Amino acid sequence: ETGVTQSPTHLIKTRGQQVTLRCSSQSGHNTVSWYQQALGQGPQFIFQYYREEENGRGNFPPRFSGLQFPNYSSELNVNALELDDSALYLCASYKQGIDEQYFGPGTRLTVT
Amino acid sequence: AQSVTQLGSHVSVSEGALVLLRCNYSSSVPPYLFWYVQYPNQGLQLLLKYTTGATLVKGINGFEAEFKKSETSFHLTKPSAHMSDAAEYFCAVSERSGAQKLVFGQGTRLTINP
């Protein structure tokens, strides 16, 4: 157990809809990253938040957005869902100055 | 830009045999290297990491990896495979210690034959 939790575990949405995924970081961790893992592939970096500000972004369109809250919990929002958005979404938290990111169990999103 | 190539999407070994999972990386700056394991329907668990210092890194569950700069490699080994080692393994690189994005390889699925 890493202390990082994500909700929901599974989610089914229809193309064009919007979705919000949630992550609760490990206690004391002020940085969170989100990754998308398509079936049979390695995770891809979406973006990172540090102290409630976006701190780096991967090659994902603006319809992927995020928030980090004062308690360091985080949300990933995806608008105008596409079939290719179907994937496992992972969040990872860490504290500045340590060398390890702690991953949550992920949210499996299916877009039909 | 950084990248990771894992040679072999699927590796199968017998229980008790040597496990060798190959990882080559590309990085324009000194890399930080990681191996993660993923069991079915679960997130990623860190096996081991190389940041600085000793190039032979020991991790959990009897795994180890050696950073070879001249070969741009970070292969993962375990002397004797156990049935519980069956999982997906990912090699990853980052530019800075944990701070920047992790760039992952495609993964290697390890199967253990009884």
Coordinates of C-alpha atoms in Angstrom, one line a residue:
Chain A
E1 CA 0.0 0.0 0.0
T2 CA 1.4 3.4 -1.0
G3 CA -1.1 5.6 0.8
V4 CA -2.3 7.0 -2.5
T5 CA -6.0 6.4 -3.3
Q6 CA -8.0 7.0 -6.4
S7 CA -11.7 7.1 -7.1
P8 CA -13.7 5.7 -8.7
T9 CA -12.1 2.3 -9.5
H10 CA -14.0 1.9 -12.7
L11 CA -16.0 4.2 -14.8
I12 CA -18.0 3.9 -18.1
K13 CA -18.8 7.0 -20.1
T14 CA -20.2 7.8 -23.5
R15 CA -18.3 9.7 -26.2
G16 CA -18.6 13.4 -25.9
Q17 CA -19.3 13.4 -22.1
Q18 CA -17.1 14.8 -19.4
V19 CA -15.4 12.9 -16.6
T20 CA -13.7 13.8 -13.3
L21 CA -11.2 11.4 -11.6
R22 CA -9.9 11.9 -8.1
C23 CA -6.7 11.3 -6.3
S24 CA -5.8 11.5 -2.6
S25 CA -2.0 11.9 -2.2
Q26 CA 0.1 10.3 0.5
S27 CA 0.3 12.5 3.6
G28 CA 2.9 15.2 3.3
H29 CA 3.3 14.9 -0.4
N30 CA 2.9 18.2 -2.2
T31 CA 3.3 17.1 -5.8
V32 CA 1.1 15.0 -7.9
S33 CA 1.4 13.7 -11.4
W34 CA -1.2 12.0 -13.6
Y35 CA -0.5 9.3 -16.2
Q36 CA -2.6 7.6 -18.9
Q37 CA -1.9 3.9 -19.5
A38 CA -3.6 2.6 -22.6
L39 CA -4.1 -1.2 -22.8
G40 CA -0.8 -3.0 -23.5
Q41 CA 1.3 0.2 -23.2
G42 CA 3.4 2.0 -20.7
P43 CA 2.1 5.0 -18.8
Q44 CA 2.3 8.4 -20.5
F45 CA 2.7 11.6 -18.5
I46 CA -0.3 13.9 -18.7
F47 CA 0.7 16.7 -16.3
Q48 CA 2.0 17.5 -12.8
Y49 CA 0.8 19.9 -10.1
Y50 CA 2.9 21.4 -7.3
R51 CA 1.4 23.6 -4.7
E52 CA -1.8 23.9 -6.7
E53 CA -0.1 25.1 -9.9
E54 CA 0.5 23.1 -13.1
N55 CA 4.2 22.3 -13.2
G56 CA 4.8 20.5 -16.5
R57 CA 2.6 18.9 -19.1
G58 CA 2.9 16.1 -21.5
N59 CA 1.6 15.8 -25.1
F60 CA -2.1 15.9 -24.2
P61 CA -4.7 18.4 -25.6
P62 CA -6.3 21.1 -23.4
R63 CA -9.4 19.1 -22.9
F64 CA -7.3 17.3 -20.3
S65 CA -7.2 19.6 -17.2
G66 CA -6.5 19.3 -13.6
L67 CA -6.7 20.8 -10.1
Q68 CA -4.8 20.4 -6.9
F69 CA -6.3 21.4 -3.6
P70 CA -4.8 22.8 -0.5
N71 CA -4.9 19.4 1.2
Y72 CA -2.9 18.1 -1.9
S73 CA -5.7 16.0 -3.2
S74 CA -6.1 16.3 -7.0
E75 CA -8.6 15.9 -9.8
L76 CA -8.2 15.1 -13.5
N77 CA -10.9 16.4 -15.8
V78 CA -11.4 15.2 -19.3
N79 CA -13.9 17.0 -21.6
A80 CA -15.4 15.8 -24.8
L81 CA -14.4 12.2 -24.3
E82 CA -13.2 10.2 -27.2
L83 CA -13.0 6.4 -27.6
D84 CA -9.2 6.6 -27.4
D85 CA -9.4 8.1 -23.9
S86 CA -10.3 4.6 -22.7
A87 CA -7.4 3.7 -20.4
L88 CA -6.1 3.3 -16.9
Y89 CA -5.5 6.6 -15.3
L90 CA -2.8 6.7 -12.6
C91 CA -1.9 9.4 -10.2
A92 CA 1.4 9.5 -8.4
S93 CA 2.4 11.6 -5.5
Y94 CA 5.7 12.6 -3.9
K95 CA 7.4 15.2 -1.8
Q96 CA 9.9 17.6 -3.2
G97 CA 13.4 16.3 -2.4
I98 CA 12.7 12.6 -2.4
D99 CA 13.5 10.4 -5.4
E100 CA 10.4 8.2 -5.6
Q101 CA 6.8 8.7 -6.8
Y102 CA 4.1 6.6 -5.1
F103 CA 1.4 5.4 -7.5
G104 CA -2.3 4.9 -6.7
P105 CA -4.2 1.8 -8.0
G106 CA -5.7 3.7 -10.9
T107 CA -9.1 4.4 -12.4
R108 CA -10.2 2.3 -15.3
L109 CA -12.1 4.6 -17.8
T110 CA -14.1 3.0 -20.6
V111 CA -15.5 5.3 -23.3
T112 CA -18.2 3.8 -25.5
Chain B
A1 CA 14.0 14.2 -25.2
Q2 CA 14.2 11.0 -23.3
S3 CA 13.1 7.6 -24.3
V4 CA 13.1 4.0 -23.1
T5 CA 13.2 0.8 -25.1
Q6 CA 12.4 -2.5 -23.5
L7 CA 13.6 -5.4 -25.5
G8 CA 11.0 -8.2 -25.6
S9 CA 7.4 -7.5 -24.8
H10 CA 7.0 -11.0 -23.4
V11 CA 9.6 -13.0 -21.5
S12 CA 9.0 -16.6 -20.2
V13 CA 11.2 -18.4 -17.8
S14 CA 11.0 -21.5 -15.7
E15 CA 10.6 -21.3 -11.9
G16 CA 14.1 -21.1 -10.4
A17 CA 15.7 -19.8 -13.6
L18 CA 17.5 -16.5 -14.1
V19 CA 15.3 -13.6 -14.9
L20 CA 16.7 -10.9 -17.3
L21 CA 14.6 -8.0 -18.5
R22 CA 16.3 -5.6 -20.8
C23 CA 16.1 -1.8 -20.8
N24 CA 17.9 0.7 -22.9
Y25 CA 17.4 4.4 -22.5
S26 CA 18.2 7.6 -24.4
S27 CA 18.8 10.8 -22.5
S28 CA 20.7 14.0 -23.2
V29 CA 21.4 14.6 -19.5
P30 CA 22.4 12.3 -16.7
P31 CA 19.4 10.0 -16.2
Y32 CA 17.6 8.8 -13.2
L33 CA 16.4 5.2 -13.9
F34 CA 13.6 3.2 -12.4
W35 CA 12.0 -0.3 -12.6
Y36 CA 8.4 -0.6 -11.7
V37 CA 6.2 -3.8 -11.4
Q38 CA 2.5 -3.9 -12.1
Y39 CA 0.3 -6.8 -11.1
P40 CA -3.1 -7.3 -12.8
N41 CA -5.6 -4.6 -12.0
Q42 CA -3.2 -2.7 -9.8
G43 CA -1.0 0.4 -9.9
L44 CA 2.8 0.6 -10.2
Q45 CA 5.1 -0.5 -7.4
L46 CA 8.7 0.7 -7.4
L47 CA 11.2 -2.2 -7.5
L48 CA 14.4 -0.2 -7.5
K49 CA 16.0 3.1 -8.7
Y50 CA 19.3 4.5 -9.8
T51 CA 20.0 8.1 -9.1
T52 CA 23.7 8.6 -8.3
G53 CA 26.5 6.5 -6.8
A54 CA 26.8 2.8 -7.0
T55 CA 25.8 1.5 -10.4
L56 CA 24.6 -1.9 -9.1
V57 CA 21.3 -1.3 -7.5
K58 CA 19.5 -3.8 -5.3
G59 CA 15.7 -3.6 -4.9
I60 CA 12.8 -5.5 -3.4
N61 CA 11.9 -9.1 -3.9
G62 CA 15.5 -10.1 -4.8
F63 CA 15.7 -7.9 -8.0
E64 CA 18.8 -5.9 -9.0
A65 CA 19.8 -3.8 -11.9
E66 CA 23.1 -2.4 -13.2
F67 CA 23.4 1.1 -14.7
K68 CA 25.9 0.9 -17.7
K69 CA 26.4 4.4 -19.1
S70 CA 28.6 3.2 -22.0
E71 CA 25.8 0.8 -23.1
T72 CA 22.9 3.2 -22.1
S73 CA 21.4 0.2 -20.4
F74 CA 19.7 -0.6 -17.1
H75 CA 18.8 -4.3 -17.3
L76 CA 16.8 -6.0 -14.5
T77 CA 17.9 -9.4 -13.1
K78 CA 16.9 -11.9 -10.5
P79 CA 18.9 -15.1 -9.9
S80 CA 16.0 -17.4 -9.3
A81 CA 12.4 -16.8 -10.5
H82 CA 9.5 -17.4 -8.3
M83 CA 5.9 -17.9 -9.4
S84 CA 4.9 -14.7 -7.7
D85 CA 7.2 -12.7 -10.0
A86 CA 4.7 -13.1 -12.9
A87 CA 3.7 -9.5 -13.7
E88 CA 4.3 -6.6 -16.1
Y89 CA 7.6 -4.8 -15.6
F90 CA 8.2 -1.2 -16.7
C91 CA 11.5 0.6 -17.1
A92 CA 11.4 4.4 -16.7
V93 CA 13.7 7.4 -17.0
S94 CA 13.5 10.9 -15.7
E95 CA 15.7 13.9 -16.0
R96 CA 15.7 14.9 -12.3
S97 CA 15.2 13.1 -9.1
G98 CA 11.5 12.4 -9.1
A99 CA 10.6 15.9 -10.1
Q100 CA 10.2 15.6 -13.8
K101 CA 7.9 13.4 -15.7
L102 CA 8.7 9.7 -15.9
V103 CA 9.1 8.4 -19.4
F104 CA 8.2 4.7 -19.5
G105 CA 9.0 1.9 -21.8
Q106 CA 6.3 -0.3 -23.3
G107 CA 6.6 -2.9 -20.7
T108 CA 7.7 -6.6 -20.5
R109 CA 5.2 -9.2 -19.4
L110 CA 7.0 -11.9 -17.4
T111 CA 5.6 -15.4 -17.3
I112 CA 6.9 -18.0 -14.9
N113 CA 6.5 -21.7 -15.9
P114 CA 6.3 -24.3 -13.2

